[in-house]
CSV table of C-alpha atoms in Angstrom, one decimal:
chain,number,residue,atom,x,y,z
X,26,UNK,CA,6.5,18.1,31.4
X,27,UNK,CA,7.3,15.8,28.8
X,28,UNK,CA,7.8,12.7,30.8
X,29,UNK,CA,4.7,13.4,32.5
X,30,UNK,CA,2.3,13.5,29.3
X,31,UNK,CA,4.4,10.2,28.4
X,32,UNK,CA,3.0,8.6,32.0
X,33,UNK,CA,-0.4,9.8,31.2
X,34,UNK,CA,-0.5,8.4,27.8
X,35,UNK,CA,1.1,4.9,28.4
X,36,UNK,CA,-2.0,4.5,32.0
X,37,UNK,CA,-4.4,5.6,29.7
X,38,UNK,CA,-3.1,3.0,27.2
X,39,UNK,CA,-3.4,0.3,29.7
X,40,UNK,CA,-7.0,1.1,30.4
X,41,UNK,CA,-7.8,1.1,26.5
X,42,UNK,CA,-6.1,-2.1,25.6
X,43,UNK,CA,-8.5,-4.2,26.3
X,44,UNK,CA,-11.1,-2.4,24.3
X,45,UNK,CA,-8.3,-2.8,21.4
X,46,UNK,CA,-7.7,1.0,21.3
X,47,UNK,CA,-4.9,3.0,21.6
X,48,UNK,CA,-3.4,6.8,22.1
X,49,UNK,CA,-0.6,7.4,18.8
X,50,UNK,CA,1.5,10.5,18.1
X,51,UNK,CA,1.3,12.0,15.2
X,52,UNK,CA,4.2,10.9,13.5
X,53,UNK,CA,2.3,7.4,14.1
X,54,UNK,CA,0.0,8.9,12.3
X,55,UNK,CA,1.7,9.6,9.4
X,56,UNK,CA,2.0,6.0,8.5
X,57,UNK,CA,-2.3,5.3,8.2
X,58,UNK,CA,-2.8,4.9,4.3
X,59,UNK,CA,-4.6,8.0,4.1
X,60,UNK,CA,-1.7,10.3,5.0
X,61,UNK,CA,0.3,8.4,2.2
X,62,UNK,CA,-2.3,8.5,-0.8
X,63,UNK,CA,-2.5,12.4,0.5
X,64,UNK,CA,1.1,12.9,0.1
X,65,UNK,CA,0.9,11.8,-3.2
X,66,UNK,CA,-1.1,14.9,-3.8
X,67,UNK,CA,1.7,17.0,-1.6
X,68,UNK,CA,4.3,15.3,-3.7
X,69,UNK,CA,2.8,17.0,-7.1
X,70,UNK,CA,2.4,13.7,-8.6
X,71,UNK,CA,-0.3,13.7,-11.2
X,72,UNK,CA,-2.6,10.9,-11.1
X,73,UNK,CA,-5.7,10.2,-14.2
X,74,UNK,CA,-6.6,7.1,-13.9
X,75,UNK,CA,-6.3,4.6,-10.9
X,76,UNK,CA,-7.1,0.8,-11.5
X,77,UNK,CA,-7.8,-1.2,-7.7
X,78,UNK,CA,-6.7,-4.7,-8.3
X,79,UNK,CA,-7.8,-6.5,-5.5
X,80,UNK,CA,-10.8,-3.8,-5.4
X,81,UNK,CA,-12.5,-5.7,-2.8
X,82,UNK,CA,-15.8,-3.6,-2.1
X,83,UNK,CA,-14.7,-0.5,-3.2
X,84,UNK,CA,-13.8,0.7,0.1
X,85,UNK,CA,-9.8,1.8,-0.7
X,86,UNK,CA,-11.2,3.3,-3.8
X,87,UNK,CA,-13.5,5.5,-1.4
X,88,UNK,CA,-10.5,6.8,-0.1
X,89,UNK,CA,-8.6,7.6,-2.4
X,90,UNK,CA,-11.5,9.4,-4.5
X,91,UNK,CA,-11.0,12.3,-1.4
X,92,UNK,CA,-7.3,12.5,-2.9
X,93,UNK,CA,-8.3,12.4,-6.4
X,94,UNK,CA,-11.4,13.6,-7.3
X,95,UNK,CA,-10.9,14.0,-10.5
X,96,UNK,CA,-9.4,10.7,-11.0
X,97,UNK,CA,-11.4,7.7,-13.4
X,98,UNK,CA,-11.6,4.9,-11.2
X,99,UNK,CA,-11.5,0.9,-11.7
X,100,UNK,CA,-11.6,-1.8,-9.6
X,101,UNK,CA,-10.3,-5.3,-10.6
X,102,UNK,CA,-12.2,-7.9,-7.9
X,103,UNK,CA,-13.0,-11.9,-8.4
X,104,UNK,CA,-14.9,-12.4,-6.1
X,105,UNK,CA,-18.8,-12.2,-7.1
X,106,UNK,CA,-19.9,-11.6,-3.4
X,107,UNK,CA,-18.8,-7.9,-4.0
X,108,UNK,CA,-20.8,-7.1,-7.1
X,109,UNK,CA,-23.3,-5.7,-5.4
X,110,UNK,CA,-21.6,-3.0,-3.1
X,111,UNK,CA,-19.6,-2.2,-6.3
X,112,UNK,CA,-22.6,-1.9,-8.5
X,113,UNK,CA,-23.9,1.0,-5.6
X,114,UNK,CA,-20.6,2.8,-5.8
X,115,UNK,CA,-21.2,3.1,-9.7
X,116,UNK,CA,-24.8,4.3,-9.2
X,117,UNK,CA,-23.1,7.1,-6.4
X,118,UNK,CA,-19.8,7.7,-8.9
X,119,UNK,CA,-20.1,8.4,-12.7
X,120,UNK,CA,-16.3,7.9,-13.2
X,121,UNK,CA,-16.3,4.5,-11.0
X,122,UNK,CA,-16.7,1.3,-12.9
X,123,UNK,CA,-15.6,-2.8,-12.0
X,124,UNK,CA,-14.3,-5.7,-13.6
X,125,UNK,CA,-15.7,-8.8,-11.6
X,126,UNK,CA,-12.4,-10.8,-12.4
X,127,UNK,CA,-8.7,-11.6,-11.1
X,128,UNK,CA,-6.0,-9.7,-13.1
X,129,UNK,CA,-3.4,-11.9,-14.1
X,130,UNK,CA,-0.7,-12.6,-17.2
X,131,UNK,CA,-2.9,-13.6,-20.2
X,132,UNK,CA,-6.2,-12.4,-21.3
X,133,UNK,CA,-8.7,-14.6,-21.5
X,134,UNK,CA,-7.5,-17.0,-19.1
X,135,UNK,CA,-9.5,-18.6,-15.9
X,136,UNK,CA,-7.5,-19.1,-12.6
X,137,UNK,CA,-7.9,-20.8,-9.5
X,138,UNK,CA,-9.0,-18.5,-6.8
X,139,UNK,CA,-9.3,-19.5,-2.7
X,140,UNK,CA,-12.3,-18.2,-0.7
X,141,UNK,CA,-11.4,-17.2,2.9
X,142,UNK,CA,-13.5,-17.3,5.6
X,143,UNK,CA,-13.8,-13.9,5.2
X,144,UNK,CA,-13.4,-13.4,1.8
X,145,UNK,CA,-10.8,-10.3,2.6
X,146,UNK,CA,-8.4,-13.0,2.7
X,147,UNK,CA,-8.8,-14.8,-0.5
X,148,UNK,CA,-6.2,-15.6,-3.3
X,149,UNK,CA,-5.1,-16.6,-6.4
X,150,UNK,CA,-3.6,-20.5,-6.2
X,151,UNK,CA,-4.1,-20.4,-2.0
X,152,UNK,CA,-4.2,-23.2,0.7
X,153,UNK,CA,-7.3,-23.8,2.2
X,154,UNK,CA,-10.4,-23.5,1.9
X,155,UNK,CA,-12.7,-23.6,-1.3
X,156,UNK,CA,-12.1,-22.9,-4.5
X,157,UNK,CA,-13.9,-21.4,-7.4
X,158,UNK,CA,-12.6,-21.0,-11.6
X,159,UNK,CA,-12.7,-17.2,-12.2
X,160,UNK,CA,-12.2,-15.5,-15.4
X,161,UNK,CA,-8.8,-13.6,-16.0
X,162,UNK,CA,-8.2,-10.1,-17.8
X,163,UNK,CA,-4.2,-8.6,-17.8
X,164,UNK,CA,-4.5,-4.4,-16.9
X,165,UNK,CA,-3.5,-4.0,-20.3
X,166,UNK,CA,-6.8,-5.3,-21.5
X,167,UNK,CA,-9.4,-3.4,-18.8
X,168,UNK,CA,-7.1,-0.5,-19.6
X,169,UNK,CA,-8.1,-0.4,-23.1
X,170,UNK,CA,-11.6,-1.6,-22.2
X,171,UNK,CA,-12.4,1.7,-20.2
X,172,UNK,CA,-10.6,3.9,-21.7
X,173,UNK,CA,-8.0,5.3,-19.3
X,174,UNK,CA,-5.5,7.5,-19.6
X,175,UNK,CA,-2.5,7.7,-17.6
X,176,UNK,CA,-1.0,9.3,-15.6
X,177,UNK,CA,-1.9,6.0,-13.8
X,178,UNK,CA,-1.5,4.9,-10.1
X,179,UNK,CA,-2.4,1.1,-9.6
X,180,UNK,CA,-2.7,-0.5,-6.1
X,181,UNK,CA,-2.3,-4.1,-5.3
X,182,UNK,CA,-4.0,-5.8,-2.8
X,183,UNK,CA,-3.1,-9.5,-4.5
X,184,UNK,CA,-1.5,-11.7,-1.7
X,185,UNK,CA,1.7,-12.5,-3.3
X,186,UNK,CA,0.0,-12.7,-7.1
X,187,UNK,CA,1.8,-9.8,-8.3
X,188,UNK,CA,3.9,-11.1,-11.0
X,189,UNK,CA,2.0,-12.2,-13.4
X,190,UNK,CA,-0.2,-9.2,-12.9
X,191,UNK,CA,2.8,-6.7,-14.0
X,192,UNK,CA,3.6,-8.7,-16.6
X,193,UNK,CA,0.1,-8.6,-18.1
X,194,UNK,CA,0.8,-4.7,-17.6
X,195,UNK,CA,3.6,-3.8,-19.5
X,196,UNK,CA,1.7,-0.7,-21.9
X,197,UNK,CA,-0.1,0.6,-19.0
X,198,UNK,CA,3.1,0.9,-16.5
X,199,UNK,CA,4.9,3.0,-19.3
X,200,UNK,CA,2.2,5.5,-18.4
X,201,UNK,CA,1.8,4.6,-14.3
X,202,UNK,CA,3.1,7.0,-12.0
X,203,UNK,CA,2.6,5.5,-8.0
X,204,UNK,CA,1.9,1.9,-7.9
X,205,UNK,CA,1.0,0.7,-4.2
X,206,UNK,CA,1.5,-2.5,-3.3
X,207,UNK,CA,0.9,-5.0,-0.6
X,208,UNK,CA,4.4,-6.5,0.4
X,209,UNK,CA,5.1,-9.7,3.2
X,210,UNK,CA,8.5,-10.2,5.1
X,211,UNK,CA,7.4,-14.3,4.7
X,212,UNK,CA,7.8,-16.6,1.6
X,213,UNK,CA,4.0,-16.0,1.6
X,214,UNK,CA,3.7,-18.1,-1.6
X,215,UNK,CA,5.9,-20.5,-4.0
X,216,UNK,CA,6.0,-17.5,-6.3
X,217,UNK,CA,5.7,-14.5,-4.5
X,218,UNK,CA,8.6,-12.3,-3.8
X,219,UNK,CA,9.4,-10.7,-0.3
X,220,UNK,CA,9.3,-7.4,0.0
X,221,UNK,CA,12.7,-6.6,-0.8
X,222,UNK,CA,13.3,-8.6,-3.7
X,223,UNK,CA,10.2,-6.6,-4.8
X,224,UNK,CA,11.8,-3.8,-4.3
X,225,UNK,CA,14.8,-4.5,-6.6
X,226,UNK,CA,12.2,-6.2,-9.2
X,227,UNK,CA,10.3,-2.7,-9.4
X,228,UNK,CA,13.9,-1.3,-9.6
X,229,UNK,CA,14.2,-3.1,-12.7
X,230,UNK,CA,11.1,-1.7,-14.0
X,231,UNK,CA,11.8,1.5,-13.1
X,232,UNK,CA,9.9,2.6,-10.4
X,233,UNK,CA,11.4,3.1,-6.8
X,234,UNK,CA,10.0,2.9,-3.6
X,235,UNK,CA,9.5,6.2,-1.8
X,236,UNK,CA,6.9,6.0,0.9
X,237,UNK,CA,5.0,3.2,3.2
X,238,UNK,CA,1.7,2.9,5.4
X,239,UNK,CA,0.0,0.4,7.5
X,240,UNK,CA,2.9,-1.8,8.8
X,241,UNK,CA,1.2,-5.0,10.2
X,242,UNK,CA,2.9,-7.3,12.7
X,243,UNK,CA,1.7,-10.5,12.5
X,244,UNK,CA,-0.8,-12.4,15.7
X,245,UNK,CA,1.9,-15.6,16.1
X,246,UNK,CA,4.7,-13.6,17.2
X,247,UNK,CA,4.3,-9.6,16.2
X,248,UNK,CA,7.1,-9.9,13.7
X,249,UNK,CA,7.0,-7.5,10.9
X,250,UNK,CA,4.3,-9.1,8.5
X,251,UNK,CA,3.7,-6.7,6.0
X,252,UNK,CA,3.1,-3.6,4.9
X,253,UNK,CA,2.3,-1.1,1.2
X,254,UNK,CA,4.9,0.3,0.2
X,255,UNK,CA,4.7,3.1,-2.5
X,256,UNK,CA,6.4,3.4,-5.9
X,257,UNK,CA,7.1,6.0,-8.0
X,258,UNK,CA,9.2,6.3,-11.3
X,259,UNK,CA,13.2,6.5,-10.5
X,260,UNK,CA,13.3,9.7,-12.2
X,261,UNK,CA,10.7,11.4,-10.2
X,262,UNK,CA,12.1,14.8,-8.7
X,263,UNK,CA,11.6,13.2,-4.9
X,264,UNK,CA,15.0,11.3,-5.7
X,265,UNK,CA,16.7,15.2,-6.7
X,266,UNK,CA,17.0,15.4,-2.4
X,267,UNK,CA,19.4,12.9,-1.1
X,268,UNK,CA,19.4,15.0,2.3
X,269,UNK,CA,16.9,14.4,5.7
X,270,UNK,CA,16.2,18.1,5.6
């Protein structure tokens, strides 16, 4: 029986390939970014306050708001393009606010940001493209502007600028419980550190990965490209069961 659902799934995926969809299993499932901000939640991880950094249009924030619905959000996005789709999710969300800026080591400071084409793409100190001055804040800073409260959980969607954005974070991680983060397999940028030397550096922060969602192989040769991994404190009760079952 089994061998003939697998026939039936991979013709079906032939016809649906060039539509660009596909049949998954479950378990496949259990990678989307959805299931892992749910487990979260399952985990019994309490989460306050969640700062977006890389906040885009609000769109990851959405989702997470059906995990934590409780939860004051912020989103940290340079890019001016967005203000207005993040100016209708505050009219829709009382406890949704923005910060039209890149996060970065010192407050106060302007950095170089890189407009892709479409603007998804764009970065801190990139190739390409053109580039715009934008003003810099550290967490620490839009923290204490807003308010918050930890327990925190900050995501990263910062294409390889994450360094100097935990370093401008140092009060607000001593209250952060989950930090997502957008990691490469690649030497993305001069600075930026591949995903397992992330790994070790959050180590020495003390936060250890636990979880993962939306592996992405990459168009010139579908190697492994990247992928957010999840973080919680080393002394979180998770890390109590050594054992697969």
């Amino acid at each position: 029986m089994n061998s003939i659902i697998l026939r039936t799934v991979n013709m079906v995926n032939r016809i649906l390939k060039p539509v660009g969809a596909k049949i998954i299993s479950r378990q496949a499932d259990d990678f989307n970014i959805n299931s892992a901000i749910e487990r979260i939640h399952d985990h019994g991880i309490r989460i306050d306050s969640v700062v977006d950094i890389g906040g885009s249009n609000g769109t990851w924030s959405l989702k997470a708001m059906k995990v934590f619905p409780a939860a004051s959000f912020v989103a940290i996005e340079p890019l001016v393009e967005r203000k207005e789709e993040l100016l209708r999710l505050v009219r829709r969300f009382p406890k949704f606010s923005f910060e039209l800026c890149a996060a970065g080591e010192t407050d106060g400071d302007t950095a170089t940001l890189t407009i892709a084409q479409d603007l998804d793409g764009s970065t801190i100190n990139g190739h390409g493209g053109e580039t715009r001055r934008v003003p810099v804040r550290t967490i620490d800073a839009i923290v204490a502007k807003h308010n918050l409260s930890g327990s925190f959980l900050l995501k990263f969607d910062t294409h390889g600028y994450e360094l100097p954005i935990l370093k401008g974070a140092k009060q607000t991680l001593e209250k952060t419980s989950v930090i997502i983060m957008e990691v490469y397999n690649f030497q993305i940028s001069q600075n930026a550190l591949r995903f397992h030397k992330m790994c070790a550096h959050m180590e020495n922060l003390g936060f250890r990965c636990y979880d993962m969602a939306d592996p992405m192989l990459r168009d010139h040769d579908k190697a492994l490209w990247q992928m957010d991994l999840f973080f919680c404190r080393k002394d979180e009760k998770i890390f109590d069961h050594p054992h697969y079952k």
